[in-house]
Amino acid sequence: MNPLAEQFDNRLTGLPVLGVCGLSGAGKTTLIESILVDLAARGLKTVVVKHGCRELEVDRRGKDSDRLFAAGADVYLCGGERFSRLHGPADDLVLELINLADRYDLVLVEGHAGSPLEKIWLLSDGENGEPAAAGISLVLGRSENRRAKCLSFIDDFLQE
């Protein structure tokens, strides 16, 4: 087991951190977007951590925040909305998830399929069953009512 996986096992156990995983195009973002209103209506403060495989670009090249980040600074933009862009190795994600779990009722992690987070797996077209990934607690096919089943699972997950 790699060091990041061990950190997930030991340090995130019991925290309200849940993965939503699947192959590209499986509908992860669509599902998460569809349940956020319901979660808010239930009074849950939710944060989504999106796993991006590509370089993050939140500002056009040459703008102030991009220039500051390129020069080595972490950038925290505040105003009507807030956004932070931080440097650091990938294994800092564990610390970020722990910090987020302290401030939110639910942390949804989109992606990170190989980590041993407890997770919901969304099947893509052509996938027939559960993949060989650790921590899968619920598998949802395209023909299922993903939204309702996901919300029910989250209710049970948070009760535990």
PDB file of C-alpha atoms in Angstrom:
ATOM      1  CA  MET A   1       0.000   0.000   0.000  1.00  0.00           C
ATOM      2  CA  ASN A   2       1.408   3.415  -0.877  1.00  0.00           C
ATOM      3  CA  PRO A   3       1.981   6.052   1.859  1.00  0.00           C
ATOM      4  CA  LEU A   4      -0.962   8.186   0.687  1.00  0.00           C
ATOM      5  CA  ALA A   5      -3.325   5.207   0.911  1.00  0.00           C
ATOM      6  CA  GLU A   6      -2.092   4.431   4.433  1.00  0.00           C
ATOM      7  CA  GLN A   7      -2.757   8.039   5.465  1.00  0.00           C
ATOM      8  CA  PHE A   8      -6.289   7.810   4.087  1.00  0.00           C
ATOM      9  CA  ASP A   9      -6.899   4.592   6.025  1.00  0.00           C
ATOM     10  CA  ASN A  10      -5.622   5.861   9.342  1.00  0.00           C
ATOM     11  CA  ARG A  11      -6.441   9.537   9.407  1.00  0.00           C
ATOM     12  CA  LEU A  12      -9.807   9.849   7.644  1.00  0.00           C
ATOM     13  CA  THR A  13     -11.603   6.982   9.341  1.00  0.00           C
ATOM     14  CA  GLY A  14     -14.833   8.210  10.909  1.00  0.00           C
ATOM     15  CA  LEU A  15     -14.749  11.608   9.199  1.00  0.00           C
ATOM     16  CA  PRO A  16     -17.594  12.740   6.899  1.00  0.00           C
ATOM     17  CA  VAL A  17     -15.462  12.295   3.775  1.00  0.00           C
ATOM     18  CA  LEU A  18     -17.007  10.372   0.877  1.00  0.00           C
ATOM     19  CA  GLY A  19     -15.659   9.723  -2.597  1.00  0.00           C
ATOM     20  CA  VAL A  20     -17.740   9.856  -5.764  1.00  0.00           C
ATOM     21  CA  CYS A  21     -15.778   7.940  -8.382  1.00  0.00           C
ATOM     22  CA  GLY A  22     -16.075   6.467 -11.836  1.00  0.00           C
ATOM     23  CA  LEU A  23     -14.426   6.557 -15.206  1.00  0.00           C
ATOM     24  CA  SER A  24     -14.327   9.758 -17.223  1.00  0.00           C
ATOM     25  CA  GLY A  25     -17.805  10.545 -18.492  1.00  0.00           C
ATOM     26  CA  ALA A  26     -19.575   8.422 -15.853  1.00  0.00           C
ATOM     27  CA  GLY A  27     -21.534  11.427 -14.549  1.00  0.00           C
ATOM     28  CA  LYS A  28     -19.692  12.269 -11.326  1.00  0.00           C
ATOM     29  CA  THR A  29     -20.027  16.042 -11.612  1.00  0.00           C
ATOM     30  CA  THR A  30     -23.632  15.775 -12.836  1.00  0.00           C
ATOM     31  CA  LEU A  31     -24.614  13.613  -9.857  1.00  0.00           C
ATOM     32  CA  ILE A  32     -22.861  15.814  -7.321  1.00  0.00           C
ATOM     33  CA  GLU A  33     -24.437  18.925  -8.802  1.00  0.00           C
ATOM     34  CA  SER A  34     -27.884  17.305  -8.649  1.00  0.00           C
ATOM     35  CA  ILE A  35     -27.653  16.458  -4.930  1.00  0.00           C
ATOM     36  CA  LEU A  36     -26.138  19.704  -3.611  1.00  0.00           C
ATOM     37  CA  VAL A  37     -29.476  21.531  -3.400  1.00  0.00           C
ATOM     38  CA  ASP A  38     -30.988  18.621  -1.442  1.00  0.00           C
ATOM     39  CA  LEU A  39     -28.022  18.502   0.926  1.00  0.00           C
ATOM     40  CA  ALA A  40     -28.287  22.246   1.560  1.00  0.00           C
ATOM     41  CA  ALA A  41     -32.058  21.907   2.142  1.00  0.00           C
ATOM     42  CA  ARG A  42     -31.251  19.310   4.812  1.00  0.00           C
ATOM     43  CA  GLY A  43     -29.064  21.898   6.521  1.00  0.00           C
ATOM     44  CA  LEU A  44     -25.779  20.251   5.546  1.00  0.00           C
ATOM     45  CA  LYS A  45     -22.771  22.418   4.859  1.00  0.00           C
ATOM     46  CA  THR A  46     -21.044  20.578   2.005  1.00  0.00           C
ATOM     47  CA  VAL A  47     -17.724  21.073   0.225  1.00  0.00           C
ATOM     48  CA  VAL A  48     -16.652  19.332  -2.992  1.00  0.00           C
ATOM     49  CA  VAL A  49     -13.007  18.473  -3.599  1.00  0.00           C
ATOM     50  CA  LYS A  50     -12.518  17.874  -7.298  1.00  0.00           C
ATOM     51  CA  HIS A  51      -9.613  15.772  -8.476  1.00  0.00           C
ATOM     52  CA  GLY A  52      -8.124  17.293 -11.587  1.00  0.00           C
ATOM     53  CA  CYS A  53      -5.657  15.429 -13.735  1.00  0.00           C
ATOM     54  CA  ARG A  54      -4.626  18.522 -15.628  1.00  0.00           C
ATOM     55  CA  GLU A  55      -2.804  21.637 -14.484  1.00  0.00           C
ATOM     56  CA  LEU A  56      -5.143  23.949 -12.617  1.00  0.00           C
ATOM     57  CA  GLU A  57      -5.851  27.209 -14.382  1.00  0.00           C
ATOM     58  CA  VAL A  58      -8.192  29.489 -12.469  1.00  0.00           C
ATOM     59  CA  ASP A  59      -7.060  32.735 -13.986  1.00  0.00           C
ATOM     60  CA  ARG A  60      -5.804  33.787 -17.364  1.00  0.00           C
ATOM     61  CA  ARG A  61      -2.062  33.694 -17.785  1.00  0.00           C
ATOM     62  CA  GLY A  62      -0.518  37.011 -16.855  1.00  0.00           C
ATOM     63  CA  LYS A  63      -3.286  38.196 -14.503  1.00  0.00           C
ATOM     64  CA  ASP A  64      -2.228  39.246 -11.000  1.00  0.00           C
ATOM     65  CA  SER A  65      -3.295  36.089  -9.148  1.00  0.00           C
ATOM     66  CA  ASP A  66      -1.663  33.851 -11.769  1.00  0.00           C
ATOM     67  CA  ARG A  67       1.569  35.874 -11.666  1.00  0.00           C
ATOM     68  CA  LEU A  68       1.679  35.662  -7.861  1.00  0.00           C
ATOM     69  CA  PHE A  69       1.060  31.911  -7.898  1.00  0.00           C
ATOM     70  CA  ALA A  70       3.694  31.380 -10.605  1.00  0.00           C
ATOM     71  CA  ALA A  71       6.141  33.342  -8.448  1.00  0.00           C
ATOM     72  CA  GLY A  72       5.639  30.824  -5.633  1.00  0.00           C
ATOM     73  CA  ALA A  73       2.939  32.363  -3.430  1.00  0.00           C
ATOM     74  CA  ASP A  74      -0.221  30.599  -2.360  1.00  0.00           C
ATOM     75  CA  VAL A  75      -3.142  32.789  -3.417  1.00  0.00           C
ATOM     76  CA  TYR A  76      -6.344  33.415  -1.478  1.00  0.00           C
ATOM     77  CA  LEU A  77      -8.903  35.524  -3.338  1.00  0.00           C
ATOM     78  CA  CYS A  78     -11.707  36.988  -1.279  1.00  0.00           C
ATOM     79  CA  GLY A  79     -14.693  39.154  -1.946  1.00  0.00           C
ATOM     80  CA  GLY A  80     -18.212  38.037  -2.743  1.00  0.00           C
ATOM     81  CA  GLU A  81     -16.710  34.610  -3.425  1.00  0.00           C
ATOM     82  CA  ARG A  82     -13.486  33.047  -2.162  1.00  0.00           C
ATOM     83  CA  PHE A  83     -10.957  30.790  -3.795  1.00  0.00           C
ATOM     84  CA  SER A  84      -7.547  29.518  -2.756  1.00  0.00           C
ATOM     85  CA  ARG A  85      -4.808  28.100  -4.929  1.00  0.00           C
ATOM     86  CA  LEU A  86      -2.089  26.362  -2.948  1.00  0.00           C
ATOM     87  CA  HIS A  87       1.274  24.825  -3.707  1.00  0.00           C
ATOM     88  CA  GLY A  88       2.173  21.492  -2.169  1.00  0.00           C
ATOM     89  CA  PRO A  89       2.667  17.818  -2.828  1.00  0.00           C
ATOM     90  CA  ALA A  90      -0.304  15.599  -3.604  1.00  0.00           C
ATOM     91  CA  ASP A  91      -0.185  13.908  -0.211  1.00  0.00           C
ATOM     92  CA  ASP A  92      -1.184  17.232   1.401  1.00  0.00           C
ATOM     93  CA  LEU A  93      -4.685  16.247   0.306  1.00  0.00           C
ATOM     94  CA  VAL A  94      -5.051  14.165   3.471  1.00  0.00           C
ATOM     95  CA  LEU A  95      -4.406  17.192   5.672  1.00  0.00           C
ATOM     96  CA  GLU A  96      -6.763  19.288   3.557  1.00  0.00           C
ATOM     97  CA  LEU A  97      -9.536  16.697   3.889  1.00  0.00           C
ATOM     98  CA  ILE A  98      -9.043  16.527   7.660  1.00  0.00           C
ATOM     99  CA  ASN A  99      -9.239  20.323   7.883  1.00  0.00           C
ATOM    100  CA  LEU A 100     -12.305  20.439   5.660  1.00  0.00           C
ATOM    101  CA  ALA A 101     -14.049  17.691   7.656  1.00  0.00           C
ATOM    102  CA  ASP A 102     -13.643  19.877  10.716  1.00  0.00           C
ATOM    103  CA  ARG A 103     -15.477  22.785   9.029  1.00  0.00           C
ATOM    104  CA  TYR A 104     -18.093  20.977   6.908  1.00  0.00           C
ATOM    105  CA  ASP A 105     -20.820  18.434   7.557  1.00  0.00           C
ATOM    106  CA  LEU A 106     -19.883  16.540   4.385  1.00  0.00           C
ATOM    107  CA  VAL A 107     -16.786  16.474   2.202  1.00  0.00           C
ATOM    108  CA  LEU A 108     -17.438  14.974  -1.230  1.00  0.00           C
ATOM    109  CA  VAL A 109     -14.288  13.989  -3.095  1.00  0.00           C
ATOM    110  CA  GLU A 110     -14.768  13.670  -6.839  1.00  0.00           C
ATOM    111  CA  GLY A 111     -12.206  11.262  -8.193  1.00  0.00           C
ATOM    112  CA  HIS A 112      -9.288   9.662  -6.327  1.00  0.00           C
ATOM    113  CA  ALA A 113     -10.679   6.251  -7.260  1.00  0.00           C
ATOM    114  CA  GLY A 114      -7.512   4.467  -6.159  1.00  0.00           C
ATOM    115  CA  SER A 115      -7.626   5.786  -2.620  1.00  0.00           C
ATOM    116  CA  PRO A 116      -9.239   3.728   0.135  1.00  0.00           C
ATOM    117  CA  LEU A 117     -11.831   6.399   0.901  1.00  0.00           C
ATOM    118  CA  GLU A 118     -15.321   5.069   1.312  1.00  0.00           C
ATOM    119  CA  LYS A 119     -16.868   5.743  -2.063  1.00  0.00           C
ATOM    120  CA  ILE A 120     -19.779   5.601  -4.420  1.00  0.00           C
ATOM    121  CA  TRP A 121     -18.851   4.228  -7.855  1.00  0.00           C
ATOM    122  CA  LEU A 122     -20.742   5.373 -10.951  1.00  0.00           C
ATOM    123  CA  LEU A 123     -20.708   2.888 -13.799  1.00  0.00           C
ATOM    124  CA  SER A 124     -19.983   4.213 -17.275  1.00  0.00           C
ATOM    125  CA  ASP A 125     -21.540   2.974 -20.466  1.00  0.00           C
ATOM    126  CA  GLY A 126     -20.081  -0.454 -21.130  1.00  0.00           C
ATOM    127  CA  GLU A 127     -19.058  -1.155 -17.526  1.00  0.00           C
ATOM    128  CA  ASN A 128     -20.774  -4.244 -16.200  1.00  0.00           C
ATOM    129  CA  GLY A 129     -19.902  -4.303 -12.524  1.00  0.00           C
ATOM    130  CA  GLU A 130     -17.885  -3.072  -9.643  1.00  0.00           C
ATOM    131  CA  PRO A 131     -14.243  -2.371 -10.450  1.00  0.00           C
ATOM    132  CA  ALA A 132     -11.389  -3.664  -8.331  1.00  0.00           C
ATOM    133  CA  ALA A 133     -10.983  -0.497  -6.270  1.00  0.00           C
ATOM    134  CA  ALA A 134     -10.814  -0.275  -2.484  1.00  0.00           C
ATOM    135  CA  GLY A 135     -13.620   1.155  -0.404  1.00  0.00           C
ATOM    136  CA  ILE A 136     -16.563   0.933  -2.802  1.00  0.00           C
ATOM    137  CA  SER A 137     -19.759   0.868  -0.759  1.00  0.00           C
ATOM    138  CA  LEU A 138     -22.307   1.612  -3.465  1.00  0.00           C
ATOM    139  CA  VAL A 139     -22.284   1.015  -7.233  1.00  0.00           C
ATOM    140  CA  LEU A 140     -24.794   2.894  -9.376  1.00  0.00           C
ATOM    141  CA  GLY A 141     -25.552   2.089 -12.993  1.00  0.00           C
ATOM    142  CA  ARG A 142     -26.754   4.570 -15.575  1.00  0.00           C
ATOM    143  CA  SER A 143     -30.318   3.209 -15.578  1.00  0.00           C
ATOM    144  CA  GLU A 144     -30.759   3.615 -11.807  1.00  0.00           C
ATOM    145  CA  ASN A 145     -32.160   6.633  -9.989  1.00  0.00           C
ATOM    146  CA  ARG A 146     -28.667   7.719  -8.974  1.00  0.00           C
ATOM    147  CA  ARG A 147     -29.781  10.894  -7.245  1.00  0.00           C
ATOM    148  CA  ALA A 148     -32.258   9.216  -4.874  1.00  0.00           C
ATOM    149  CA  LYS A 149     -29.980   6.269  -4.111  1.00  0.00           C
ATOM    150  CA  CYS A 150     -27.006   8.538  -3.530  1.00  0.00           C
ATOM    151  CA  LEU A 151     -28.958  10.781  -1.140  1.00  0.00           C
ATOM    152  CA  SER A 152     -30.231   7.764   0.782  1.00  0.00           C
ATOM    153  CA  PHE A 153     -26.698   6.385   1.030  1.00  0.00           C
ATOM    154  CA  ILE A 154     -25.366   9.749   2.252  1.00  0.00           C
ATOM    155  CA  ASP A 155     -28.071   9.892   4.931  1.00  0.00           C
ATOM    156  CA  ASP A 156     -26.986   6.457   6.209  1.00  0.00           C
ATOM    157  CA  PHE A 157     -23.287   7.324   5.848  1.00  0.00           C
ATOM    158  CA  LEU A 158     -23.650  10.451   7.979  1.00  0.00           C
ATOM    159  CA  GLN A 159     -25.685   8.573  10.628  1.00  0.00           C
ATOM    160  CA  GLU A 160     -22.733   6.243  11.159  1.00  0.00           C
TER     161      GLU A 160
END
